Amino acid sequence: MLKKLIITIIQYKMKRIPLLSLCLCLLSLQSFAQNSKKKLDREAIKKMCGCFEVTFNFAETFSYSSDSLYTPSHNETSKALEWAQLIIDEKDKISIQHLLQVGKPSAPHIVKHWRQDWVYENTDFYKYNANNYWKYVSKPKAAVKKQWTQKVYQVDDSPRYEGSGTWVHVDGKSFWENTTDAPLPRREYTTRSDYNLTLRGNRQEITDFGWVHDQDNAKIIREAGKEDVVLAREKGYNTYVRVPDSKCKAAANWWKEHANKWALVRTKWNHVYDRKTDLSLAEKVENKALYKHLFADEIVEENEIDTVIESFVKNETKQTP
Protein backbone atom coordinates (compact mmCIF):
# COMPACT_ATOMS: atom_id res chain seq x y z
CA MET A 1 0.00 0.00 0.00
CA LEU A 2 2.75 2.43 0.96
CA LYS A 3 4.80 1.49 -2.13
CA LYS A 4 1.84 2.20 -4.45
CA LEU A 5 1.28 5.56 -2.78
CA ILE A 6 4.92 6.56 -3.27
CA ILE A 7 4.80 5.55 -6.96
CA THR A 8 1.63 7.61 -7.43
CA ILE A 9 3.27 10.67 -5.90
CA ILE A 10 6.32 10.31 -8.14
CA GLN A 11 4.28 9.76 -11.33
CA TYR A 12 1.68 12.52 -10.95
CA LYS A 13 3.28 15.14 -8.73
CA MET A 14 6.94 15.22 -9.64
CA LYS A 15 6.59 18.05 -12.12
CA ARG A 16 4.54 20.17 -9.76
CA ILE A 17 6.34 19.54 -6.42
CA PRO A 18 9.89 20.82 -5.82
CA LEU A 19 12.45 18.14 -5.06
CA LEU A 20 12.86 19.25 -1.44
CA SER A 21 9.13 19.06 -0.84
CA LEU A 22 9.00 15.63 -2.42
CA CYS A 23 11.80 14.37 -0.13
CA LEU A 24 10.02 15.77 2.91
CA CYS A 25 6.83 14.05 1.82
CA LEU A 26 8.59 10.71 1.42
CA LEU A 27 10.25 11.06 4.83
CA SER A 28 6.87 11.83 6.34
CA LEU A 29 5.38 8.71 4.79
CA GLN A 30 8.29 6.60 6.05
CA SER A 31 7.85 7.98 9.56
CA PHE A 32 4.12 7.24 9.39
CA ALA A 33 4.84 3.63 8.37
CA GLN A 34 7.32 3.18 11.23
CA ASN A 35 4.89 4.60 13.79
CA SER A 36 2.10 2.36 12.46
CA LYS A 37 4.38 -0.71 12.77
CA LYS A 38 5.38 0.27 16.31
CA LYS A 39 1.71 0.71 17.20
CA LEU A 40 1.00 -2.85 16.01
CA ASP A 41 3.95 -4.08 18.10
CA ARG A 42 2.63 -2.39 21.23
CA GLU A 43 -0.87 -3.73 20.67
CA ALA A 44 0.48 -7.28 20.29
CA ILE A 45 2.53 -7.05 23.49
CA LYS A 46 -0.39 -5.72 25.52
CA LYS A 47 -2.60 -8.58 24.31
CA MET A 48 -0.57 -10.73 26.72
CA CYS A 49 -2.29 -8.91 29.61
CA GLY A 50 -5.43 -10.21 31.31
CA CYS A 51 -6.67 -13.45 32.84
CA PHE A 52 -5.57 -16.75 31.30
CA GLU A 53 -5.90 -20.46 31.84
CA VAL A 54 -2.35 -21.62 31.19
CA THR A 55 -1.15 -25.07 30.19
CA PHE A 56 2.59 -25.73 30.49
CA ASN A 57 3.94 -28.58 28.34
CA PHE A 58 7.58 -29.75 28.24
CA ALA A 59 9.13 -32.84 26.68
CA GLU A 60 12.77 -33.83 26.27
CA THR A 61 13.12 -34.67 22.59
CA PHE A 62 16.76 -35.73 22.10
CA SER A 63 19.64 -36.68 24.41
CA TYR A 64 23.31 -36.66 23.43
CA SER A 65 24.85 -38.06 26.60
CA SER A 66 27.37 -40.88 26.20
CA ASP A 67 26.51 -42.04 29.71
CA SER A 68 24.42 -45.20 29.46
CA LEU A 69 22.91 -44.35 32.85
CA TYR A 70 21.64 -40.97 31.64
CA THR A 71 17.99 -40.46 32.58
CA PRO A 72 15.94 -38.06 30.42
CA SER A 73 13.66 -35.57 32.12
CA HIS A 74 10.07 -36.72 32.44
CA ASN A 75 7.47 -35.09 30.23
CA GLU A 76 5.66 -32.46 32.23
CA THR A 77 2.21 -30.95 31.87
CA SER A 78 0.64 -28.60 34.39
CA LYS A 79 -2.16 -26.06 34.44
CA ALA A 80 -2.70 -22.79 36.25
CA LEU A 81 -4.82 -19.66 36.33
CA GLU A 82 -2.63 -16.63 35.71
CA TRP A 83 -3.27 -12.89 35.93
CA ALA A 84 -0.99 -10.72 33.75
CA GLN A 85 -1.08 -7.17 35.12
CA LEU A 86 0.01 -4.20 33.00
CA ILE A 87 2.20 -2.09 35.32
CA ILE A 88 4.08 0.20 32.88
CA ASP A 89 2.70 1.48 29.58
CA GLU A 90 5.10 3.98 28.03
CA LYS A 91 6.05 4.80 24.45
CA ASP A 92 9.23 2.68 24.53
CA LYS A 93 8.54 0.37 27.47
CA ILE A 94 5.77 -2.02 28.49
CA SER A 95 5.95 -4.05 31.70
CA ILE A 96 3.70 -7.00 32.60
CA GLN A 97 3.63 -8.67 36.03
CA HIS A 98 2.38 -12.27 36.13
CA LEU A 99 0.57 -13.65 39.18
CA LEU A 100 -0.53 -17.25 39.77
CA GLN A 101 -3.94 -17.80 41.37
CA VAL A 102 -4.05 -21.29 42.86
CA GLY A 103 -6.22 -23.28 45.25
CA LYS A 104 -9.97 -23.30 45.64
CA PRO A 105 -11.89 -20.52 43.86
CA SER A 106 -13.59 -19.71 47.17
CA ALA A 107 -10.24 -19.21 48.94
CA PRO A 108 -7.51 -18.70 46.31
CA HIS A 109 -3.82 -18.31 47.12
CA ILE A 110 -1.82 -15.76 45.12
CA VAL A 111 1.80 -16.33 44.12
CA LYS A 112 3.91 -13.57 42.60
CA HIS A 113 5.24 -15.12 39.40
CA TRP A 114 7.58 -13.90 36.64
CA ARG A 115 7.70 -10.44 35.05
CA GLN A 116 8.37 -9.45 31.47
CA ASP A 117 9.50 -5.99 30.34
CA TRP A 118 9.48 -5.00 26.68
CA VAL A 119 11.90 -2.19 25.77
CA TYR A 120 12.07 -0.61 22.30
CA GLU A 121 15.51 -0.33 20.68
CA ASN A 122 17.20 -1.27 23.96
CA THR A 123 21.01 -1.30 23.92
CA ASP A 124 21.80 -2.52 27.47
CA PHE A 125 21.75 -6.27 28.09
CA TYR A 126 22.47 -8.65 30.96
CA LYS A 127 23.31 -11.93 29.22
CA TYR A 128 23.25 -15.04 31.37
CA ASN A 129 26.55 -16.95 31.44
CA ALA A 130 25.82 -19.90 33.80
CA ASN A 131 26.30 -20.33 37.54
CA ASN A 132 24.23 -17.31 38.63
CA TYR A 133 26.35 -14.89 36.59
CA TRP A 134 25.19 -12.31 34.04
CA LYS A 135 27.54 -10.50 31.67
CA TYR A 136 26.73 -6.88 30.84
CA VAL A 137 26.71 -6.20 27.08
CA SER A 138 26.17 -2.85 25.35
CA LYS A 139 25.01 -3.12 21.74
CA PRO A 140 25.17 -0.38 19.09
CA LYS A 141 21.88 1.27 18.19
CA ALA A 142 22.08 -0.04 14.64
CA ALA A 143 22.01 -3.63 15.95
CA VAL A 144 18.62 -3.19 17.63
CA LYS A 145 16.88 -0.81 15.24
CA LYS A 146 13.08 -1.31 15.28
CA GLN A 147 13.52 -4.26 17.68
CA TRP A 148 11.97 -4.96 21.07
CA THR A 149 13.94 -6.55 23.91
CA GLN A 150 12.03 -8.93 26.14
CA LYS A 151 13.57 -8.84 29.62
CA VAL A 152 12.36 -11.70 31.82
CA TYR A 153 12.75 -11.52 35.60
CA GLN A 154 12.55 -14.03 38.44
CA VAL A 155 9.78 -13.96 41.05
CA ASP A 156 12.00 -11.69 43.20
CA ASP A 157 12.65 -9.37 40.21
CA SER A 158 16.27 -10.46 39.88
CA PRO A 159 17.38 -11.05 36.27
CA ARG A 160 16.58 -14.22 34.38
CA TYR A 161 17.14 -13.82 30.63
CA GLU A 162 16.66 -11.28 27.86
CA GLY A 163 16.90 -11.04 24.11
CA SER A 164 16.06 -8.71 21.25
CA GLY A 165 14.02 -9.31 18.12
CA THR A 166 11.54 -7.83 15.68
CA TRP A 167 7.80 -8.26 16.03
CA VAL A 168 6.40 -9.66 12.78
CA HIS A 169 2.84 -9.00 11.58
CA VAL A 170 2.03 -11.03 8.47
CA ASP A 171 -0.81 -13.18 7.14
CA GLY A 172 -2.94 -12.35 10.15
CA LYS A 173 -0.20 -13.46 12.58
CA SER A 174 1.76 -11.45 15.14
CA PHE A 175 4.86 -13.07 16.60
CA TRP A 176 8.31 -12.36 18.05
CA GLU A 177 11.32 -14.70 18.14
CA ASN A 178 14.69 -14.80 19.87
CA THR A 179 17.30 -17.28 21.08
CA THR A 180 19.24 -16.51 24.25
CA ASP A 181 21.08 -18.09 27.20
CA ALA A 182 19.07 -18.56 30.40
CA PRO A 183 19.18 -20.22 33.83
CA LEU A 184 17.60 -23.61 34.34
CA PRO A 185 13.84 -23.53 34.97
CA ARG A 186 12.68 -24.42 38.48
CA ARG A 187 11.27 -27.78 37.29
CA GLU A 188 14.84 -28.72 36.29
CA TYR A 189 17.25 -27.11 38.77
CA THR A 190 15.37 -28.62 41.72
CA THR A 191 15.91 -32.13 40.32
CA ARG A 192 19.04 -31.99 38.10
CA SER A 193 22.63 -30.80 38.32
CA ASP A 194 24.15 -32.36 35.18
CA TYR A 195 23.89 -29.14 33.15
CA ASN A 196 24.07 -25.45 34.06
CA LEU A 197 22.54 -23.40 31.23
CA THR A 198 19.50 -23.45 28.98
CA LEU A 199 19.74 -22.10 25.43
CA ARG A 200 16.17 -20.88 24.97
CA GLY A 201 14.55 -20.53 21.58
CA ASN A 202 11.52 -18.35 22.34
CA ARG A 203 8.54 -17.54 20.16
CA GLN A 204 5.66 -15.43 21.48
CA GLU A 205 2.68 -15.57 19.15
CA ILE A 206 -0.66 -13.80 19.61
CA THR A 207 -3.61 -16.04 18.72
CA ASP A 208 -7.38 -15.76 18.49
CA PHE A 209 -7.67 -17.53 21.89
CA GLY A 210 -4.88 -15.62 23.67
CA TRP A 211 -1.21 -16.33 23.07
CA VAL A 212 1.37 -19.09 22.85
CA HIS A 213 4.90 -19.36 24.23
CA ASP A 214 6.63 -21.83 21.90
CA GLN A 215 10.11 -22.99 22.93
CA ASP A 216 12.92 -25.02 21.38
CA ASN A 217 15.53 -25.37 24.12
CA ALA A 218 18.96 -26.93 24.49
CA LYS A 219 20.38 -28.16 27.80
CA ILE A 220 23.98 -26.93 27.89
CA ILE A 221 27.06 -27.79 29.95
CA ARG A 222 29.22 -24.65 30.05
CA GLU A 223 32.70 -24.63 31.58
CA ALA A 224 35.25 -21.82 31.43
CA GLY A 225 37.78 -22.27 28.64
CA LYS A 226 35.83 -25.10 26.99
CA GLU A 227 33.31 -25.34 24.20
CA ASP A 228 29.67 -25.69 25.23
CA VAL A 229 28.37 -29.25 25.31
CA VAL A 230 24.75 -29.94 24.37
CA LEU A 231 23.43 -32.55 26.76
CA ALA A 232 19.85 -32.73 25.46
CA ARG A 233 17.09 -30.80 23.71
CA GLU A 234 13.52 -30.17 24.77
CA LYS A 235 10.29 -28.78 23.37
CA GLY A 236 8.12 -26.40 25.35
CA TYR A 237 4.62 -25.37 24.34
CA ASN A 238 2.70 -23.16 26.76
CA THR A 239 -0.79 -21.96 25.85
CA TYR A 240 -2.47 -18.94 27.43
CA VAL A 241 -6.23 -19.17 26.86
CA ARG A 242 -8.04 -15.94 27.69
CA VAL A 243 -10.91 -16.16 30.19
CA PRO A 244 -13.03 -13.42 31.79
CA ASP A 245 -10.97 -11.09 33.97
CA SER A 246 -13.43 -11.70 36.79
CA LYS A 247 -11.88 -15.16 37.26
CA CYS A 248 -8.63 -13.48 38.34
CA LYS A 249 -10.22 -10.87 40.59
CA ALA A 250 -8.38 -12.19 43.66
CA ALA A 251 -5.01 -11.85 41.93
CA ALA A 252 -5.84 -8.35 40.67
CA ASN A 253 -6.83 -7.29 44.18
CA TRP A 254 -3.67 -8.82 45.65
CA TRP A 255 -1.57 -6.75 43.29
CA LYS A 256 -3.31 -3.53 44.29
CA GLU A 257 -2.45 -4.30 47.92
CA HIS A 258 1.20 -5.18 47.28
CA ALA A 259 2.10 -3.03 44.25
CA ASN A 260 3.93 -0.35 46.26
CA LYS A 261 6.31 -2.84 47.87
CA TRP A 262 7.25 -4.40 44.55
CA ALA A 263 7.71 -0.97 42.96
CA LEU A 264 10.41 -0.38 45.60
CA VAL A 265 11.98 -3.73 44.73
CA ARG A 266 12.06 -2.87 41.01
CA THR A 267 13.56 0.54 41.78
CA LYS A 268 16.38 -1.04 43.76
CA TRP A 269 17.10 -3.55 41.02
CA ASN A 270 17.15 -0.72 38.45
CA HIS A 271 19.88 0.94 40.53
CA VAL A 272 21.85 -2.32 40.37
CA TYR A 273 21.36 -2.64 36.61
CA ASP A 274 22.35 1.00 36.08
CA ARG A 275 25.86 0.12 37.26
CA LYS A 276 26.29 -1.52 33.85
CA THR A 277 28.78 -4.09 35.09
CA ASP A 278 28.77 -7.88 35.11
CA LEU A 279 26.46 -9.23 37.81
CA SER A 280 27.04 -12.20 40.10
CA LEU A 281 24.44 -13.18 42.69
CA ALA A 282 24.67 -15.40 45.74
CA GLU A 283 22.27 -18.33 45.73
CA LYS A 284 21.49 -17.98 49.45
CA VAL A 285 22.10 -15.53 52.28
CA GLU A 286 21.51 -16.70 55.85
CA ASN A 287 20.53 -20.03 54.30
CA LYS A 288 17.57 -18.51 52.44
CA ALA A 289 17.03 -17.73 48.75
CA LEU A 290 16.35 -14.11 47.82
CA TYR A 291 12.67 -14.64 47.09
CA LYS A 292 12.11 -16.01 50.60
CA HIS A 293 13.57 -12.83 52.08
CA LEU A 294 11.52 -10.52 49.87
CA PHE A 295 8.29 -12.48 50.17
CA ALA A 296 8.37 -12.04 53.95
CA ASP A 297 5.56 -9.74 55.09
CA GLU A 298 7.87 -7.86 57.47
CA ILE A 299 10.17 -6.70 54.63
CA VAL A 300 8.32 -3.62 53.34
CA GLU A 301 10.48 -0.53 53.92
CA GLU A 302 12.80 0.81 51.21
CA ASN A 303 15.95 0.56 53.34
CA GLU A 304 15.12 -3.05 54.28
CA ILE A 305 14.59 -3.99 50.64
CA ASP A 306 17.83 -2.28 49.59
CA THR A 307 19.80 -4.09 52.29
CA VAL A 308 18.40 -7.50 51.40
CA ILE A 309 19.08 -7.17 47.65
CA GLU A 310 22.59 -5.78 48.17
CA SER A 311 23.40 -8.73 50.43
CA PHE A 312 22.96 -11.02 47.40
CA VAL A 313 25.07 -8.91 45.01
CA LYS A 314 28.61 -10.22 45.21
CA ASN A 315 31.33 -7.68 46.00
CA GLU A 316 32.99 -7.72 42.58
CA THR A 317 29.75 -6.46 40.96
CA LYS A 318 29.03 -3.65 43.42
CA GLN A 319 31.35 -1.14 41.75
CA THR A 320 29.74 2.06 40.49
CA PRO A 321 29.73 3.07 36.81
Tab-separated table of C-alpha atoms in Angstrom:
chain	number	residue	atom	x	y	z
A	1	MET	CA	0.000	0.000	0.000
A	2	LEU	CA	2.754	2.429	0.960
A	3	LYS	CA	4.802	1.492	-2.131
A	4	LYS	CA	1.844	2.201	-4.450
A	5	LEU	CA	1.280	5.562	-2.780
A	6	ILE	CA	4.922	6.555	-3.273
A	7	ILE	CA	4.796	5.551	-6.957
A	8	THR	CA	1.626	7.605	-7.429
A	9	ILE	CA	3.266	10.667	-5.901
A	10	ILE	CA	6.319	10.309	-8.142
A	11	GLN	CA	4.277	9.761	-11.326
A	12	TYR	CA	1.685	12.516	-10.947
A	13	LYS	CA	3.279	15.143	-8.729
A	14	MET	CA	6.937	15.224	-9.636
A	15	LYS	CA	6.595	18.046	-12.121
A	16	ARG	CA	4.541	20.166	-9.762
A	17	ILE	CA	6.344	19.539	-6.415
A	18	PRO	CA	9.894	20.825	-5.816
A	19	LEU	CA	12.454	18.143	-5.059
A	20	LEU	CA	12.865	19.248	-1.437
A	21	SER	CA	9.126	19.061	-0.836
A	22	LEU	CA	8.998	15.627	-2.416
A	23	CYS	CA	11.797	14.375	-0.131
A	24	LEU	CA	10.023	15.771	2.910
A	25	CYS	CA	6.828	14.053	1.816
A	26	LEU	CA	8.591	10.710	1.417
A	27	LEU	CA	10.246	11.057	4.832
A	28	SER	CA	6.869	11.835	6.344
A	29	LEU	CA	5.381	8.710	4.786
A	30	GLN	CA	8.288	6.603	6.046
A	31	SER	CA	7.845	7.976	9.562
A	32	PHE	CA	4.122	7.235	9.394
A	33	ALA	CA	4.836	3.633	8.368
A	34	GLN	CA	7.321	3.178	11.229
A	35	ASN	CA	4.892	4.603	13.785
A	36	SER	CA	2.097	2.356	12.465
A	37	LYS	CA	4.381	-0.711	12.773
A	38	LYS	CA	5.380	0.266	16.314
A	39	LYS	CA	1.710	0.708	17.205
A	40	LEU	CA	0.996	-2.848	16.015
A	41	ASP	CA	3.952	-4.078	18.100
A	42	ARG	CA	2.631	-2.391	21.232
A	43	GLU	CA	-0.872	-3.727	20.673
A	44	ALA	CA	0.479	-7.276	20.289
A	45	ILE	CA	2.531	-7.046	23.491
A	46	LYS	CA	-0.392	-5.715	25.517
A	47	LYS	CA	-2.596	-8.578	24.313
A	48	MET	CA	-0.569	-10.734	26.716
A	49	CYS	CA	-2.286	-8.914	29.609
A	50	GLY	CA	-5.425	-10.213	31.314
A	51	CYS	CA	-6.665	-13.452	32.839
A	52	PHE	CA	-5.565	-16.752	31.297
A	53	GLU	CA	-5.901	-20.462	31.837
A	54	VAL	CA	-2.347	-21.618	31.193
A	55	THR	CA	-1.155	-25.073	30.195
A	56	PHE	CA	2.590	-25.726	30.487
A	57	ASN	CA	3.939	-28.582	28.337
A	58	PHE	CA	7.577	-29.755	28.239
A	59	ALA	CA	9.131	-32.841	26.679
A	60	GLU	CA	12.770	-33.833	26.265
A	61	THR	CA	13.120	-34.668	22.587
A	62	PHE	CA	16.756	-35.733	22.104
A	63	SER	CA	19.636	-36.676	24.410
A	64	TYR	CA	23.312	-36.655	23.435
A	65	SER	CA	24.850	-38.064	26.598
A	66	SER	CA	27.368	-40.876	26.196
A	67	ASP	CA	26.507	-42.044	29.710
A	68	SER	CA	24.420	-45.202	29.461
A	69	LEU	CA	22.907	-44.351	32.847
A	70	TYR	CA	21.639	-40.969	31.643
A	71	THR	CA	17.986	-40.461	32.577
A	72	PRO	CA	15.941	-38.059	30.416
A	73	SER	CA	13.656	-35.575	32.115
A	74	HIS	CA	10.074	-36.722	32.444
A	75	ASN	CA	7.474	-35.089	30.228
A	76	GLU	CA	5.663	-32.457	32.227
A	77	THR	CA	2.208	-30.952	31.868
A	78	SER	CA	0.640	-28.603	34.385
A	79	LYS	CA	-2.161	-26.064	34.443
A	80	ALA	CA	-2.703	-22.786	36.252
A	81	LEU	CA	-4.821	-19.656	36.333
A	82	GLU	CA	-2.632	-16.628	35.705
A	83	TRP	CA	-3.266	-12.892	35.927
A	84	ALA	CA	-0.994	-10.720	33.753
A	85	GLN	CA	-1.085	-7.165	35.117
A	86	LEU	CA	0.009	-4.196	33.000
A	87	ILE	CA	2.200	-2.085	35.317
A	88	ILE	CA	4.081	0.200	32.880
A	89	ASP	CA	2.703	1.482	29.584
A	90	GLU	CA	5.104	3.977	28.030
A	91	LYS	CA	6.054	4.805	24.451
A	92	ASP	CA	9.226	2.684	24.530
A	93	LYS	CA	8.541	0.372	27.467
A	94	ILE	CA	5.767	-2.024	28.491
A	95	SER	CA	5.954	-4.052	31.702
A	96	ILE	CA	3.699	-6.995	32.604
A	97	GLN	CA	3.634	-8.666	36.026
A	98	HIS	CA	2.378	-12.273	36.135
A	99	LEU	CA	0.566	-13.653	39.184
A	100	LEU	CA	-0.528	-17.247	39.773
A	101	GLN	CA	-3.938	-17.801	41.366
A	102	VAL	CA	-4.053	-21.289	42.865
A	103	GLY	CA	-6.217	-23.283	45.248
A	104	LYS	CA	-9.971	-23.304	45.641
A	105	PRO	CA	-11.890	-20.519	43.864
A	106	SER	CA	-13.592	-19.710	47.165
A	107	ALA	CA	-10.242	-19.212	48.939
A	108	PRO	CA	-7.510	-18.700	46.308
A	109	HIS	CA	-3.816	-18.314	47.117
A	110	ILE	CA	-1.821	-15.760	45.120
A	111	VAL	CA	1.802	-16.331	44.116
A	112	LYS	CA	3.907	-13.567	42.596
A	113	HIS	CA	5.245	-15.116	39.403
A	114	TRP	CA	7.580	-13.896	36.640
A	115	ARG	CA	7.698	-10.439	35.047
A	116	GLN	CA	8.365	-9.447	31.466
A	117	ASP	CA	9.503	-5.995	30.337
A	118	TRP	CA	9.484	-5.005	26.683
A	119	VAL	CA	11.901	-2.192	25.767
A	120	TYR	CA	12.068	-0.614	22.300
A	121	GLU	CA	15.514	-0.334	20.683
A	122	ASN	CA	17.205	-1.267	23.958
A	123	THR	CA	21.014	-1.295	23.916
A	124	ASP	CA	21.798	-2.521	27.466
A	125	PHE	CA	21.752	-6.270	28.093
A	126	TYR	CA	22.474	-8.646	30.956
A	127	LYS	CA	23.307	-11.930	29.218
A	128	TYR	CA	23.255	-15.045	31.373
A	129	ASN	CA	26.548	-16.951	31.437
A	130	ALA	CA	25.817	-19.903	33.799
A	131	ASN	CA	26.302	-20.334	37.539
A	132	ASN	CA	24.228	-17.314	38.628
A	133	TYR	CA	26.354	-14.889	36.591
A	134	TRP	CA	25.189	-12.315	34.037
A	135	LYS	CA	27.542	-10.501	31.669
A	136	TYR	CA	26.731	-6.884	30.836
A	137	VAL	CA	26.706	-6.204	27.079
A	138	SER	CA	26.168	-2.852	25.353
A	139	LYS	CA	25.006	-3.125	21.742
A	140	PRO	CA	25.171	-0.383	19.087
A	141	LYS	CA	21.881	1.274	18.189
A	142	ALA	CA	22.077	-0.039	14.639
A	143	ALA	CA	22.010	-3.629	15.951
A	144	VAL	CA	18.616	-3.186	17.634
A	145	LYS	CA	16.878	-0.806	15.244
A	146	LYS	CA	13.078	-1.305	15.284
A	147	GLN	CA	13.518	-4.261	17.680
A	148	TRP	CA	11.968	-4.957	21.072
A	149	THR	CA	13.940	-6.547	23.908
A	150	GLN	CA	12.028	-8.925	26.135
A	151	LYS	CA	13.573	-8.837	29.622
A	152	VAL	CA	12.357	-11.696	31.822
A	153	TYR	CA	12.748	-11.519	35.604
A	154	GLN	CA	12.546	-14.030	38.442
A	155	VAL	CA	9.783	-13.957	41.051
A	156	ASP	CA	12.001	-11.691	43.200
A	157	ASP	CA	12.646	-9.365	40.211
A	158	SER	CA	16.272	-10.462	39.885
A	159	PRO	CA	17.385	-11.054	36.272
A	160	ARG	CA	16.579	-14.218	34.382
A	161	TYR	CA	17.143	-13.818	30.629
A	162	GLU	CA	16.660	-11.276	27.857
A	163	GLY	CA	16.902	-11.040	24.107
A	164	SER	CA	16.064	-8.705	21.252
A	165	GLY	CA	14.025	-9.311	18.123
A	166	THR	CA	11.539	-7.827	15.680
A	167	TRP	CA	7.795	-8.264	16.030
A	168	VAL	CA	6.400	-9.657	12.776
A	169	HIS	CA	2.844	-9.003	11.581
A	170	VAL	CA	2.033	-11.031	8.467
A	171	ASP	CA	-0.810	-13.177	7.136
A	172	GLY	CA	-2.941	-12.353	10.153
A	173	LYS	CA	-0.201	-13.462	12.578
A	174	SER	CA	1.765	-11.446	15.143
A	175	PHE	CA	4.860	-13.073	16.602
A	176	TRP	CA	8.312	-12.364	18.050
A	177	GLU	CA	11.315	-14.702	18.136
A	178	ASN	CA	14.692	-14.795	19.865
A	179	THR	CA	17.295	-17.282	21.080
A	180	THR	CA	19.244	-16.509	24.255
A	181	ASP	CA	21.084	-18.091	27.200
A	182	ALA	CA	19.067	-18.557	30.398
A	183	PRO	CA	19.183	-20.217	33.825
A	184	LEU	CA	17.595	-23.613	34.336
A	185	PRO	CA	13.844	-23.532	34.968
A	186	ARG	CA	12.675	-24.424	38.482
A	187	ARG	CA	11.272	-27.781	37.293
A	188	GLU	CA	14.844	-28.718	36.288
A	189	TYR	CA	17.252	-27.111	38.768
A	190	THR	CA	15.367	-28.619	41.723
A	191	THR	CA	15.906	-32.135	40.316
A	192	ARG	CA	19.042	-31.991	38.101
A	193	SER	CA	22.629	-30.804	38.323
A	194	ASP	CA	24.154	-32.364	35.180
A	195	TYR	CA	23.895	-29.143	33.149
A	196	ASN	CA	24.070	-25.454	34.055
A	197	LEU	CA	22.544	-23.400	31.235
A	198	THR	CA	19.504	-23.454	28.976
A	199	LEU	CA	19.743	-22.103	25.434
A	200	ARG	CA	16.173	-20.881	24.974
A	201	GLY	CA	14.554	-20.535	21.579
A	202	ASN	CA	11.522	-18.351	22.339
A	203	ARG	CA	8.542	-17.535	20.155
A	204	GLN	CA	5.664	-15.428	21.484
A	205	GLU	CA	2.675	-15.568	19.149
A	206	ILE	CA	-0.660	-13.798	19.607
A	207	THR	CA	-3.614	-16.042	18.722
A	208	ASP	CA	-7.379	-15.762	18.493
A	209	PHE	CA	-7.674	-17.534	21.888
A	210	GLY	CA	-4.881	-15.618	23.671
A	211	TRP	CA	-1.211	-16.325	23.066
A	212	VAL	CA	1.371	-19.091	22.852
A	213	HIS	CA	4.899	-19.356	24.231
A	214	ASP	CA	6.625	-21.826	21.897
A	215	GLN	CA	10.109	-22.992	22.930
A	216	ASP	CA	12.922	-25.021	21.382
A	217	ASN	CA	15.530	-25.373	24.121
A	218	ALA	CA	18.962	-26.934	24.485
A	219	LYS	CA	20.382	-28.158	27.801
A	220	ILE	CA	23.980	-26.927	27.894
A	221	ILE	CA	27.059	-27.788	29.954
A	222	ARG	CA	29.220	-24.645	30.055
A	223	GLU	CA	32.700	-24.631	31.579
A	224	ALA	CA	35.250	-21.822	31.434
A	225	GLY	CA	37.778	-22.270	28.643
A	226	LYS	CA	35.833	-25.099	26.995
A	227	GLU	CA	33.309	-25.342	24.203
A	228	ASP	CA	29.673	-25.690	25.231
A	229	VAL	CA	28.373	-29.249	25.315
A	230	VAL	CA	24.754	-29.940	24.370
A	231	LEU	CA	23.427	-32.555	26.756
A	232	ALA	CA	19.849	-32.730	25.461
A	233	ARG	CA	17.090	-30.802	23.709
A	234	GLU	CA	13.515	-30.174	24.767
A	235	LYS	CA	10.286	-28.783	23.374
A	236	GLY	CA	8.119	-26.404	25.351
A	237	TYR	CA	4.622	-25.366	24.336
A	238	ASN	CA	2.702	-23.156	26.758
A	239	THR	CA	-0.786	-21.958	25.851
A	240	TYR	CA	-2.472	-18.937	27.432
A	241	VAL	CA	-6.230	-19.167	26.861
A	242	ARG	CA	-8.037	-15.938	27.688
A	243	VAL	CA	-10.914	-16.162	30.189
A	244	PRO	CA	-13.029	-13.416	31.787
A	245	ASP	CA	-10.966	-11.087	33.969
A	246	SER	CA	-13.430	-11.701	36.791
A	247	LYS	CA	-11.879	-15.161	37.262
A	248	CYS	CA	-8.633	-13.484	38.340
A	249	LYS	CA	-10.224	-10.875	40.591
A	250	ALA	CA	-8.381	-12.191	43.664
A	251	ALA	CA	-5.007	-11.848	41.933
A	252	ALA	CA	-5.842	-8.347	40.669
A	253	ASN	CA	-6.835	-7.287	44.177
A	254	TRP	CA	-3.672	-8.823	45.647
A	255	TRP	CA	-1.568	-6.755	43.287
A	256	LYS	CA	-3.312	-3.531	44.287
A	257	GLU	CA	-2.455	-4.297	47.916
A	258	HIS	CA	1.200	-5.183	47.279
A	259	ALA	CA	2.105	-3.034	44.253
A	260	ASN	CA	3.930	-0.352	46.262
A	261	LYS	CA	6.312	-2.841	47.866
A	262	TRP	CA	7.248	-4.397	44.549
A	263	ALA	CA	7.705	-0.975	42.959
A	264	LEU	CA	10.406	-0.375	45.598
A	265	VAL	CA	11.976	-3.731	44.726
A	266	ARG	CA	12.060	-2.871	41.014
A	267	THR	CA	13.563	0.537	41.776
A	268	LYS	CA	16.382	-1.043	43.763
A	269	TRP	CA	17.100	-3.548	41.017
A	270	ASN	CA	17.149	-0.722	38.450
A	271	HIS	CA	19.881	0.938	40.528
A	272	VAL	CA	21.853	-2.316	40.373
A	273	TYR	CA	21.361	-2.642	36.610
A	274	ASP	CA	22.346	1.001	36.077
A	275	ARG	CA	25.859	0.123	37.262
A	276	LYS	CA	26.292	-1.519	33.847
A	277	THR	CA	28.781	-4.092	35.088
A	278	ASP	CA	28.767	-7.879	35.106
A	279	LEU	CA	26.464	-9.227	37.806
A	280	SER	CA	27.040	-12.200	40.099
A	281	LEU	CA	24.439	-13.175	42.687
A	282	ALA	CA	24.672	-15.400	45.744
A	283	GLU	CA	22.271	-18.332	45.735
A	284	LYS	CA	21.486	-17.978	49.447
A	285	VAL	CA	22.096	-15.535	52.283
A	286	GLU	CA	21.506	-16.700	55.853
A	287	ASN	CA	20.530	-20.031	54.302
A	288	LYS	CA	17.571	-18.511	52.436
A	289	ALA	CA	17.028	-17.731	48.754
A	290	LEU	CA	16.354	-14.106	47.817
A	291	TYR	CA	12.669	-14.635	47.094
A	292	LYS	CA	12.106	-16.012	50.598
A	293	HIS	CA	13.574	-12.826	52.084
A	294	LEU	CA	11.520	-10.516	49.869
A	295	PHE	CA	8.285	-12.482	50.172
A	296	ALA	CA	8.365	-12.042	53.952
A	297	ASP	CA	5.557	-9.737	55.094
A	298	GLU	CA	7.866	-7.855	57.473
A	299	ILE	CA	10.169	-6.698	54.633
A	300	VAL	CA	8.323	-3.619	53.342
A	301	GLU	CA	10.481	-0.527	53.916
A	302	GLU	CA	12.798	0.813	51.206
A	303	ASN	CA	15.955	0.556	53.339
A	304	GLU	CA	15.115	-3.052	54.285
A	305	ILE	CA	14.588	-3.990	50.640
A	306	ASP	CA	17.829	-2.282	49.591
A	307	THR	CA	19.803	-4.087	52.292
A	308	VAL	CA	18.400	-7.501	51.395
A	309	ILE	CA	19.085	-7.174	47.653
A	310	GLU	CA	22.590	-5.783	48.173
A	311	SER	CA	23.400	-8.734	50.426
A	312	PHE	CA	22.961	-11.022	47.402
A	313	VAL	CA	25.068	-8.911	45.013
A	314	LYS	CA	28.608	-10.217	45.206
A	315	ASN	CA	31.330	-7.677	45.995
A	316	GLU	CA	32.993	-7.719	42.579
A	317	THR	CA	29.755	-6.460	40.964
A	318	LYS	CA	29.031	-3.648	43.423
A	319	GLN	CA	31.349	-1.145	41.751
A	320	THR	CA	29.737	2.058	40.491
A	321	PRO	CA	29.732	3.074	36.809
